[in-house]
Coordinates of C-alpha atoms in Angstrom, one line a residue:
Chain M
M468 CA 93.6 124.4 49.9
L469 CA 96.9 122.5 49.2
Y470 CA 97.5 119.2 51.0
G471 CA 101.2 119.2 51.5
G472 CA 104.4 120.9 50.5
V473 CA 105.8 124.0 52.0
S474 CA 103.2 126.3 50.5
G475 CA 100.5 124.3 52.0
A476 CA 101.9 124.8 55.5
D477 CA 100.4 127.4 57.7
P478 CA 103.4 129.0 59.4
T479 CA 101.3 130.1 62.3
A480 CA 100.0 126.6 63.0
G481 CA 103.0 125.6 65.1
G482 CA 102.5 128.7 67.3
A483 CA 98.8 128.1 67.5
A484 CA 99.5 124.9 69.3
K485 CA 100.6 126.9 72.3
H486 CA 97.2 128.4 72.9
D487 CA 95.4 127.0 75.9
T488 CA 92.4 125.0 74.6
D489 CA 90.1 122.3 75.5
V490 CA 92.0 119.1 74.9
T491 CA 90.3 115.8 74.2
H492 CA 92.1 112.7 75.3
V493 CA 91.9 109.7 72.9
N494 CA 93.5 106.4 73.7
G495 CA 95.2 108.1 76.6
R496 CA 96.8 110.7 74.3
T497 CA 96.0 114.1 73.1
N498 CA 95.8 113.6 69.4
V499 CA 92.5 115.5 69.0
R500 CA 91.9 119.0 70.4
Q501 CA 89.4 121.8 70.2
M502 CA 90.8 125.2 69.1
G503 CA 88.0 127.6 69.7
E504 CA 85.7 126.9 66.7
T505 CA 88.2 124.6 65.0
K506 CA 88.7 120.9 65.9
Q507 CA 92.1 119.6 65.2
M508 CA 93.4 116.1 64.7
S509 CA 97.0 115.0 64.3
V510 CA 97.5 113.6 60.8
V511 CA 99.1 110.4 62.2
D512 CA 98.7 108.6 65.5
Y513 CA 102.3 109.1 66.5
L514 CA 102.1 112.9 66.5
V515 CA 100.7 114.0 69.9
L516 CA 99.2 117.5 70.1
G517 CA 98.5 119.4 73.2
D518 CA 100.6 122.1 74.9
E519 CA 103.8 120.6 73.7
P520 CA 103.4 118.7 70.5
H521 CA 105.8 115.8 70.1
L522 CA 106.3 112.5 68.5
E523 CA 105.6 109.3 70.5
A524 CA 106.9 105.9 69.7
N525 CA 106.1 102.4 70.7
A526 CA 109.2 101.3 72.6
C527 CA 110.0 97.7 73.1
T528 CA 110.3 97.2 76.8
S529 CA 112.9 94.4 76.2
C530 CA 115.4 95.9 73.7
G531 CA 114.3 99.5 73.4
A532 CA 113.6 99.5 69.7
L533 CA 111.3 102.3 68.6
F534 CA 108.4 102.1 66.2
F535 CA 105.7 104.5 65.0
D536 CA 103.2 102.0 63.8
R537 CA 100.7 99.7 65.6
R538 CA 102.8 96.7 66.8
N539 CA 102.3 93.0 67.1
A540 CA 105.8 92.2 68.2
C541 CA 109.3 93.7 68.1
A542 CA 111.1 93.5 64.7
K543 CA 114.4 93.6 66.5
C544 CA 114.0 91.0 69.3
G545 CA 110.6 89.4 68.8
K546 CA 109.2 90.3 72.3
Q547 CA 105.7 91.5 72.6
S548 CA 105.7 94.2 75.3
F549 CA 105.8 97.9 74.4
E550 CA 105.5 101.2 76.2
K551 CA 104.8 104.7 74.9
R552 CA 107.9 106.9 74.7
A553 CA 107.9 110.7 74.0
L554 CA 110.7 111.5 71.6
S555 CA 112.8 114.6 71.4
N556 CA 111.7 117.6 69.3
S557 CA 115.3 118.2 68.2
G558 CA 117.6 116.3 65.9
I559 CA 119.8 116.4 62.8
V560 CA 119.2 116.0 59.1
R561 CA 120.4 112.5 58.2
S562 CA 119.4 112.8 54.6
Y563 CA 117.1 114.8 52.3
T564 CA 115.8 115.2 48.8
I565 CA 114.2 118.2 47.1
I566 CA 111.0 117.0 45.4
H567 CA 110.2 118.7 42.1
R568 CA 107.7 116.2 40.7
A569 CA 104.7 115.1 42.8
A570 CA 101.0 114.5 42.6
P571 CA 99.1 117.5 41.1
N572 CA 97.8 118.7 44.5
V573 CA 101.2 118.5 46.3
A574 CA 103.0 121.9 46.0
V575 CA 106.6 121.6 44.7
P576 CA 109.4 122.1 45.3
Y577 CA 109.4 120.8 48.8
V578 CA 112.1 119.2 50.9
S579 CA 111.6 115.7 52.2
S580 CA 114.1 114.8 55.0
V581 CA 115.1 111.9 57.2
I582 CA 115.7 113.2 60.7
E583 CA 117.7 111.5 63.5
L584 CA 116.1 112.7 66.7
D585 CA 118.3 113.4 69.7
G586 CA 118.1 110.5 72.2
G587 CA 116.8 108.1 69.6
G588 CA 114.2 107.7 66.8
V589 CA 114.5 108.2 63.1
V590 CA 111.6 109.8 61.3
K591 CA 110.7 111.2 57.8
G592 CA 109.2 114.6 57.5
N593 CA 109.3 117.8 55.4
L594 CA 112.1 120.2 56.1
L595 CA 110.5 123.7 56.2
E596 CA 111.9 127.2 56.1
A597 CA 115.1 125.9 54.6
G598 CA 114.5 126.9 51.0
S599 CA 115.0 124.5 48.1
D600 CA 118.5 125.3 47.1
P601 CA 120.8 122.2 47.7
E602 CA 123.7 124.6 48.3
K603 CA 122.0 125.9 51.4
I604 CA 120.8 122.7 53.0
E605 CA 123.4 121.0 55.0
L606 CA 123.5 117.3 55.8
G607 CA 123.9 117.0 59.6
M608 CA 122.3 120.4 60.3
K609 CA 120.4 120.8 63.5
V610 CA 116.6 121.0 63.3
K611 CA 113.6 121.2 65.6
M612 CA 110.1 119.9 65.2
T613 CA 107.2 122.2 64.3
T614 CA 103.5 121.6 63.4
F615 CA 101.4 122.9 60.6
G616 CA 97.8 122.5 59.3
C617 CA 97.8 120.2 56.3
G618 CA 94.1 120.0 55.4
V619 CA 90.6 120.6 56.5
D620 CA 87.8 118.0 56.1
E621 CA 84.2 118.8 55.1
E622 CA 83.2 119.1 58.8
G623 CA 85.8 121.7 59.4
T624 CA 88.3 119.5 61.3
E625 CA 91.8 120.5 60.6
A626 CA 94.6 117.9 60.2
V627 CA 97.8 118.9 61.9
A628 CA 101.1 117.5 60.6
F629 CA 104.7 117.8 61.8
G630 CA 107.8 119.0 60.0
F631 CA 111.2 120.3 60.9
V632 CA 112.8 123.7 60.7
P633 CA 116.5 124.7 61.1
A634 CA 117.3 125.1 64.8
Chain G
M697 CA 127.8 74.1 45.5
A698 CA 128.1 70.3 45.2
D699 CA 125.3 70.0 42.6
N700 CA 125.6 72.9 40.2
I701 CA 122.6 74.3 38.4
W702 CA 123.0 75.6 34.9
I703 CA 121.4 78.2 32.6
I704 CA 121.0 76.4 29.3
G705 CA 118.6 78.8 27.6
A706 CA 118.1 82.5 27.9
T707 CA 116.3 85.2 26.0
M708 CA 114.7 88.6 26.4
T709 CA 112.5 90.9 24.4
K710 CA 113.7 94.4 23.6
F711 CA 112.4 96.5 26.5
G712 CA 110.0 99.3 25.5
R713 CA 106.4 99.9 24.7
Y714 CA 104.1 97.1 23.4
P715 CA 100.6 98.6 23.5
D716 CA 99.4 95.8 21.1
K717 CA 100.6 92.9 23.2
D718 CA 99.7 91.7 26.7
S719 CA 101.8 90.1 29.4
V720 CA 100.9 86.6 28.1
D721 CA 102.2 87.5 24.6
L722 CA 105.5 88.9 26.0
A723 CA 106.0 85.9 28.3
S724 CA 105.2 83.5 25.6
E725 CA 107.7 85.0 23.3
T726 CA 110.6 84.7 25.8
A727 CA 109.5 81.3 27.2
L728 CA 109.4 79.8 23.7
G729 CA 112.7 81.6 22.9
A730 CA 114.5 80.3 26.0
L731 CA 113.2 76.8 25.3
A732 CA 114.4 76.9 21.7
D733 CA 117.8 78.3 22.9
A734 CA 118.1 75.3 25.3
G735 CA 117.1 72.9 22.6
A736 CA 114.2 71.8 24.8
T737 CA 110.4 71.9 24.7
I738 CA 107.8 72.7 27.3
G739 CA 107.4 68.9 27.7
D740 CA 110.9 68.7 29.1
M741 CA 110.1 71.2 32.0
Q742 CA 109.1 69.9 35.4
S743 CA 108.6 73.3 37.0
L744 CA 107.5 76.7 35.8
S745 CA 108.0 80.0 37.7
V746 CA 106.6 83.2 36.5
G747 CA 107.4 86.6 38.0
C748 CA 105.1 89.5 37.4
L749 CA 104.4 92.1 40.0
L750 CA 101.4 94.0 38.8
E751 CA 99.5 90.9 37.8
A752 CA 100.6 88.8 40.7
S753 CA 97.1 87.6 41.5
N754 CA 96.1 86.8 37.9
M755 CA 97.5 83.3 37.6
L756 CA 99.7 84.5 34.8
G757 CA 101.8 81.4 34.8
Q758 CA 98.8 79.3 34.0
H759 CA 97.7 81.8 31.3
L760 CA 101.2 81.3 29.8
Q761 CA 100.8 77.6 29.9
K762 CA 97.5 77.8 28.0
Q763 CA 99.5 79.5 25.2
I764 CA 102.6 77.3 25.2
G765 CA 101.7 74.0 26.7
Q766 CA 99.4 72.8 29.6
T767 CA 101.5 69.9 30.8
G768 CA 100.3 69.8 34.4
I769 CA 103.6 70.7 36.0
P770 CA 103.7 72.9 39.2
V771 CA 103.5 76.6 38.5
F772 CA 104.8 79.2 40.9
N773 CA 103.4 82.7 40.4
V774 CA 105.9 85.0 42.1
A775 CA 105.9 88.6 43.3
N776 CA 108.7 90.2 45.3
A777 CA 108.8 93.9 44.3
C778 CA 111.7 94.7 42.0
A779 CA 113.3 91.4 42.9
T780 CA 110.3 89.5 41.4
G781 CA 112.1 88.1 38.4
A782 CA 115.2 87.0 40.3
T783 CA 113.0 85.4 42.9
A784 CA 111.2 83.5 40.1
V785 CA 114.5 82.2 38.9
R786 CA 115.4 81.2 42.4
T787 CA 112.1 79.3 42.8
A788 CA 112.9 77.3 39.7
M789 CA 116.4 76.6 41.1
L790 CA 115.0 75.4 44.4
S791 CA 112.7 73.0 42.5
I792 CA 115.8 71.5 41.0
K793 CA 117.8 71.5 44.2
A794 CA 114.9 69.8 46.0
G795 CA 115.0 67.0 43.4
E796 CA 111.5 67.7 42.1
A797 CA 112.7 68.8 38.7
D798 CA 115.8 68.4 36.6
M799 CA 114.8 71.1 34.1
A800 CA 112.8 74.2 34.9
L801 CA 111.6 77.3 33.2
A802 CA 111.6 80.8 34.8
V803 CA 109.9 83.8 33.1
G804 CA 109.8 87.4 34.2
V805 CA 107.4 89.8 32.6
E806 CA 105.7 93.2 33.1
Q807 CA 103.4 95.3 31.0
M808 CA 103.5 98.7 32.7
G809 CA 102.4 100.9 29.8
K810 CA 102.9 104.6 30.3
M811 CA 101.9 104.7 33.9
G812 CA 104.2 107.7 34.6
L813 CA 107.3 108.0 36.7
L814 CA 105.4 108.2 40.0
G815 CA 102.9 105.5 39.2
P816 CA 99.3 105.7 40.7
A817 CA 100.6 107.9 43.5
G818 CA 101.4 110.6 41.0
R819 CA 97.7 111.2 40.3
E820 CA 95.4 113.8 41.8
R821 CA 94.1 112.8 45.2
A822 CA 90.5 113.1 46.3
K823 CA 89.7 115.9 48.7
P824 CA 89.3 114.6 52.3
T825 CA 85.7 114.1 53.5
G826 CA 85.4 113.2 57.2
F827 CA 88.8 112.6 58.9
E828 CA 89.0 109.2 60.4
R829 CA 92.0 107.3 61.6
S830 CA 93.0 104.2 59.5
G831 CA 95.9 101.9 59.0
R832 CA 98.8 101.0 61.2
Y833 CA 99.9 104.7 61.6
G834 CA 96.4 106.0 62.4
T835 CA 96.5 108.2 59.3
V836 CA 93.7 110.6 58.7
M837 CA 94.6 111.6 55.1
P838 CA 97.2 110.7 52.5
V839 CA 100.5 112.0 53.8
E840 CA 102.7 111.8 50.7
G841 CA 104.2 115.3 50.4
V842 CA 103.0 116.1 53.9
L843 CA 105.4 113.9 55.9
G844 CA 108.1 113.7 53.4
T845 CA 108.1 111.4 50.3
Q846 CA 107.6 107.7 50.1
L847 CA 107.8 107.6 46.3
M848 CA 110.7 105.9 44.7
P849 CA 112.6 108.8 43.1
G850 CA 112.8 110.6 46.4
V851 CA 113.4 107.5 48.6
F852 CA 116.4 106.5 46.5
A853 CA 117.5 110.1 46.3
Q854 CA 117.6 110.1 50.1
A855 CA 119.4 106.8 50.2
G856 CA 122.1 108.4 48.0
M857 CA 122.2 111.6 50.0
E858 CA 122.7 109.6 53.2
Y859 CA 125.8 108.0 51.6
A860 CA 126.9 111.5 50.6
S861 CA 126.5 112.7 54.1
H862 CA 129.1 110.2 55.4
H863 CA 131.6 110.4 52.5
D864 CA 133.4 113.4 51.1
G865 CA 133.6 113.6 47.3
V866 CA 130.1 112.3 46.7
G867 CA 127.5 114.7 45.3
F868 CA 125.2 115.6 42.4
E869 CA 128.0 115.3 39.9
Q870 CA 129.1 111.8 40.9
F871 CA 125.5 110.6 40.8
A872 CA 125.0 112.2 37.4
K873 CA 128.1 110.5 36.1
V874 CA 126.4 107.1 36.8
A875 CA 123.6 108.0 34.4
E876 CA 126.0 109.4 31.8
K877 CA 127.8 106.0 31.8
N878 CA 124.6 103.9 31.6
H879 CA 123.1 106.0 28.8
A880 CA 126.4 105.7 26.9
H881 CA 126.5 101.9 27.4
S882 CA 123.0 101.5 26.1
T883 CA 124.0 102.8 22.7
L884 CA 125.6 99.4 22.1
N885 CA 122.6 97.4 23.2
P886 CA 119.8 96.9 20.6
L887 CA 117.6 95.4 23.4
A888 CA 117.6 98.6 25.4
Q889 CA 114.5 100.8 25.6
Y890 CA 116.6 103.9 25.0
Q891 CA 119.9 103.9 23.1
K892 CA 120.9 107.5 23.3
A893 CA 124.1 109.0 24.9
F894 CA 123.8 112.2 26.9
S895 CA 126.7 114.4 28.1
L896 CA 127.2 115.0 31.8
E897 CA 125.9 118.5 31.3
E898 CA 122.7 117.2 29.7
V899 CA 122.2 114.7 32.5
M900 CA 122.7 117.4 35.2
G901 CA 120.6 119.9 33.3
A902 CA 117.6 117.7 32.7
T903 CA 114.3 118.2 34.5
M904 CA 114.8 117.8 38.2
I905 CA 112.6 115.1 39.7
A906 CA 113.9 114.5 43.2
Y907 CA 117.3 116.2 43.9
P908 CA 119.8 114.9 43.0
N909 CA 118.0 112.6 40.6
T910 CA 117.1 114.4 37.3
L911 CA 114.8 112.8 34.7
L912 CA 117.8 111.2 33.0
M913 CA 118.9 109.6 36.3
C914 CA 115.6 107.8 36.7
C915 CA 114.6 104.5 35.1
P916 CA 111.7 104.6 32.7
T917 CA 108.5 102.5 33.0
G918 CA 108.1 100.0 30.2
D919 CA 107.1 96.6 28.9
G920 CA 109.2 93.5 28.4
S921 CA 110.0 90.0 29.3
A922 CA 113.0 87.7 29.8
A923 CA 113.2 83.9 30.4
V924 CA 115.8 81.3 31.4
V925 CA 115.8 77.5 31.2
L926 CA 117.7 75.9 34.1
C927 CA 118.9 72.3 34.5
S928 CA 120.7 70.1 37.0
D929 CA 124.3 68.9 36.7
K930 CA 123.1 65.4 36.1
K931 CA 120.7 66.4 33.3
L932 CA 123.3 68.6 31.6
K933 CA 125.6 65.6 31.1
T934 CA 122.8 64.0 29.0
L935 CA 122.3 67.0 26.7
D936 CA 123.6 67.9 23.3
P937 CA 127.3 69.0 23.2
D938 CA 126.4 72.4 21.8
V939 CA 124.0 73.0 24.7
R940 CA 126.7 71.9 27.2
R941 CA 129.3 74.2 25.5
R942 CA 127.0 77.2 25.9
A943 CA 125.8 76.3 29.5
V944 CA 126.4 79.0 32.2
K945 CA 127.0 77.9 35.8
I946 CA 125.0 79.5 38.6
S947 CA 127.8 79.7 41.1
A948 CA 125.8 81.5 43.7
S949 CA 122.2 82.4 44.3
V950 CA 121.3 84.4 47.3
L951 CA 118.0 86.0 48.4
T952 CA 117.9 88.3 51.5
S953 CA 115.3 90.5 53.2
D954 CA 116.2 93.6 55.2
P955 CA 117.4 92.9 58.8
Y956 CA 116.2 95.4 61.5
V957 CA 118.1 98.6 61.7
E958 CA 117.1 101.7 63.8
S959 CA 116.7 103.9 60.7
D960 CA 113.9 101.7 59.3
T961 CA 111.4 104.1 60.9
G962 CA 112.7 106.8 58.6
Q963 CA 112.9 104.9 55.4
P964 CA 113.9 101.4 54.1
D965 CA 117.6 100.6 54.3
V966 CA 118.7 99.3 50.9
S967 CA 122.3 98.7 51.8
T968 CA 122.5 96.2 54.7
L969 CA 120.6 93.4 52.9
T970 CA 122.6 94.0 49.7
K971 CA 125.9 93.8 51.6
Q972 CA 124.7 90.5 53.2
A973 CA 123.6 89.1 49.9
A974 CA 126.9 90.0 48.2
K975 CA 129.0 88.6 51.1
T976 CA 127.1 85.3 51.1
A977 CA 127.2 85.1 47.3
Y978 CA 131.0 85.6 47.1
E979 CA 131.4 82.9 49.8
Q980 CA 129.1 80.5 47.9
A981 CA 130.8 81.0 44.6
G982 CA 134.3 81.1 46.0
V983 CA 135.1 84.3 44.0
G984 CA 135.8 87.8 45.0
P985 CA 134.8 91.2 43.6
A986 CA 138.2 91.4 41.8
D987 CA 137.3 88.3 39.8
L988 CA 134.2 89.9 38.3
D989 CA 134.4 90.7 34.6
L990 CA 131.0 92.4 34.6
V991 CA 128.2 93.4 36.9
E992 CA 124.5 94.1 36.3
L993 CA 123.2 95.9 39.3
H994 CA 119.9 97.6 40.3
D995 CA 120.3 101.2 39.1
C996 CA 116.6 102.1 39.4
F997 CA 118.0 105.6 40.1
A998 CA 121.6 106.9 39.6
T999 CA 121.8 107.5 43.4
A1000 CA 121.1 103.7 43.9
E1001 CA 123.9 102.5 41.6
L1002 CA 126.5 104.6 43.3
I1003 CA 125.8 103.2 46.8
H1004 CA 125.7 99.7 45.4
Y1005 CA 129.4 100.0 44.3
E1006 CA 130.2 99.9 47.9
N1007 CA 127.4 97.5 48.9
L1008 CA 128.8 94.9 46.4
S1009 CA 132.4 95.6 47.4
L1010 CA 133.3 96.9 43.9
C1011 CA 135.1 99.8 45.5
E1012 CA 136.8 100.4 48.8
P1013 CA 134.6 101.5 51.8
G1014 CA 133.7 105.1 51.2
G1015 CA 135.2 105.0 47.7
A1016 CA 132.1 105.0 45.5
G1017 CA 132.6 108.6 44.4
D1018 CA 136.2 108.0 43.5
F1019 CA 135.2 104.8 41.7
I1020 CA 132.9 106.6 39.3
D1021 CA 135.3 109.7 39.0
R1022 CA 138.0 107.4 37.7
R1023 CA 135.6 105.6 35.4
G1024 CA 136.0 102.3 37.2
P1025 CA 132.5 101.1 36.3
W1026 CA 132.7 102.1 32.6
R1027 CA 132.9 99.2 30.1
D1028 CA 136.6 99.7 29.7
G1029 CA 137.2 100.3 33.4
Q1030 CA 138.1 98.2 36.4
T1031 CA 134.8 96.4 36.8
P1032 CA 132.2 97.1 34.0
V1033 CA 128.8 97.9 35.6
N1034 CA 125.6 97.8 33.6
V1035 CA 127.1 97.4 30.1
S1036 CA 123.5 96.7 29.0
G1037 CA 122.5 100.3 29.8
G1038 CA 121.1 99.3 33.2
L1039 CA 117.6 100.0 34.3
I1040 CA 118.2 103.7 33.6
S1041 CA 118.4 103.2 29.9
K1042 CA 117.7 99.5 29.1
G1043 CA 114.5 99.9 31.0
H1044 CA 112.8 98.3 34.0
P1045 CA 109.6 96.3 33.3
I1046 CA 109.6 95.2 37.0
G1047 CA 109.0 91.4 36.8
A1048 CA 111.4 91.1 33.8
T1049 CA 114.4 92.9 35.3
G1050 CA 115.9 90.2 37.5
V1051 CA 115.7 87.7 34.7
A1052 CA 117.0 90.1 32.1
N1053 CA 120.2 90.8 34.0
L1054 CA 120.9 87.1 34.1
Y1055 CA 120.3 87.0 30.4
E1056 CA 122.8 89.9 30.0
V1057 CA 125.6 88.3 32.0
A1058 CA 125.0 84.8 30.5
T1059 CA 125.1 86.3 27.0
H1060 CA 128.6 87.8 27.7
L1061 CA 129.8 84.6 29.3
R1062 CA 128.7 82.8 26.2
G1063 CA 130.6 85.3 24.1
E1064 CA 127.4 86.2 22.2
A1065 CA 126.9 89.9 23.3
G1066 CA 127.7 91.4 19.9
D1067 CA 128.9 95.0 19.9
R1068 CA 128.7 95.3 23.7
Q1069 CA 130.6 92.0 24.4
I1070 CA 133.0 92.3 27.3
E1071 CA 135.9 90.3 25.7
G1072 CA 136.9 87.1 27.6
A1073 CA 134.2 87.5 30.3
K1074 CA 134.3 84.4 32.6
V1075 CA 132.5 85.6 35.8
G1076 CA 129.7 88.0 36.3
L1077 CA 127.3 89.2 39.0
T1078 CA 123.7 90.2 38.9
H1079 CA 121.9 92.2 41.6
V1080 CA 118.3 93.4 42.1
I1081 CA 116.6 95.0 45.1
G1082 CA 112.9 95.5 45.7
L1083 CA 111.8 98.0 48.3
G1084 CA 110.1 96.4 51.2
S1085 CA 112.7 94.8 51.0
A1086 CA 114.1 91.9 49.0
C1087 CA 117.6 91.6 47.5
A1088 CA 118.8 88.9 45.1
V1089 CA 122.4 88.4 44.0
H1090 CA 123.5 85.8 41.5
I1091 CA 127.1 84.9 40.4
L1092 CA 127.4 83.2 37.0
E1093 CA 130.5 81.5 35.5
K1094 CA 131.4 80.4 32.1
A1095 CA 131.6 76.6 31.7
A1096 CA 135.0 75.3 32.4
S1097 CA 135.5 73.5 29.0

């Protein structure tokens, strides 16, 4: 089992998310779900699983600034009130790099990218299914979010991560 | 600045590998060297600042005192990522500005050993046991390589590629030319960790680490130290004429952190805080980019140096690719950048870096840089940036005499 990189990605995982399953709500969100025998967990809190996996930000109710981490106050305006906001699954490649040297259990090469989501939000994630030839990866190209299994723990729970594929 | 602060002593070790020495040995060597250079003793110092990132909680400054003189003065142990050394110097400056000291010693040091390009994150990870959410992102397992990269070669590669996405004429070749230049410059610097020139083809053909950064476009890890002795205007007037003649004025000292930008959630923005630091520094010093005879900037990766040409206003907006294409930052170009070899070839023992680039510029302003001397240098700028983020810019000027 590889824990990352394109060869660690299960290309069917994104599709599997569409199966109707018993969804467990945690903290008001669907970041744990039962897939038949397999229990799944999103690899980070801000990835919401369920029928339509998407990213969710903490949005400042005062200035609209978006954050993916647990918040104390707003880094932009200092106010302390936030609401959950579902972000778009489509966006453009703002930047990327092709990683050839990584920790031993991360498969290389893989493409790390910074994605600007339509309607707001900037996030880092792997660019999948785009190859690793810089001639063929275009800055500004349109992408859409997908999900993939990125590891299984000793109890058989699968961690699900998000990445982006050319739209 | 009404009350100028001066560098009257400066030294550095050659950067490299010192497996038989520890940080205290390296720091002692430069502290004693800088004091001797200033014609001073530890007994003259009223403040000591020691910058060391990896041993920030070890009271390194006090360990240094126990080797060179326990005089009871206040010690500041400083950590600020790759801006650690520069922040230590600034701390010493602030002691003088606050009137608590008229002479102060600042030392930067790091003993990194051969930790590898990726540091601890480059080692094999343990297999996950039971997934449980932890941390501010509710992470269930390490996500390096799963949700992109957070390691430095890739982060700075992405910073460079973002610049490339907005500007035509910036690509792999322009980034590689930065490393070609810095390796070439380093052949004149006996204090550089590496002193070997590489052709552009060799730079581009080296092992790819994080496109577009090849191995020859990444700074090495290493060991080393640098130190400076600072004094006030008033104190300088009482010192030996030879010390006064070699004194270098700190015309600007600016430290910034990263202001909020929307893209912070993607990765740290290394440009905005650098632009702000540079702008403030030029205003403080009353000089402009065209007045600079040399610049030592934070080329942790070749992609970083290229974007800092614009961040420090060394080129027109959008003109960083053209600037390197026409050899503007070469030592015989418009504004020599990293004539020391830069981090890429001189080396980057983290805590030492921000002091070592002050040593480099001060040495040119004193006319003592030997084979690599930029003739007639009167004004120079130093820049460091630590991810997190912290940016320090200093402008130094030759004494008016």
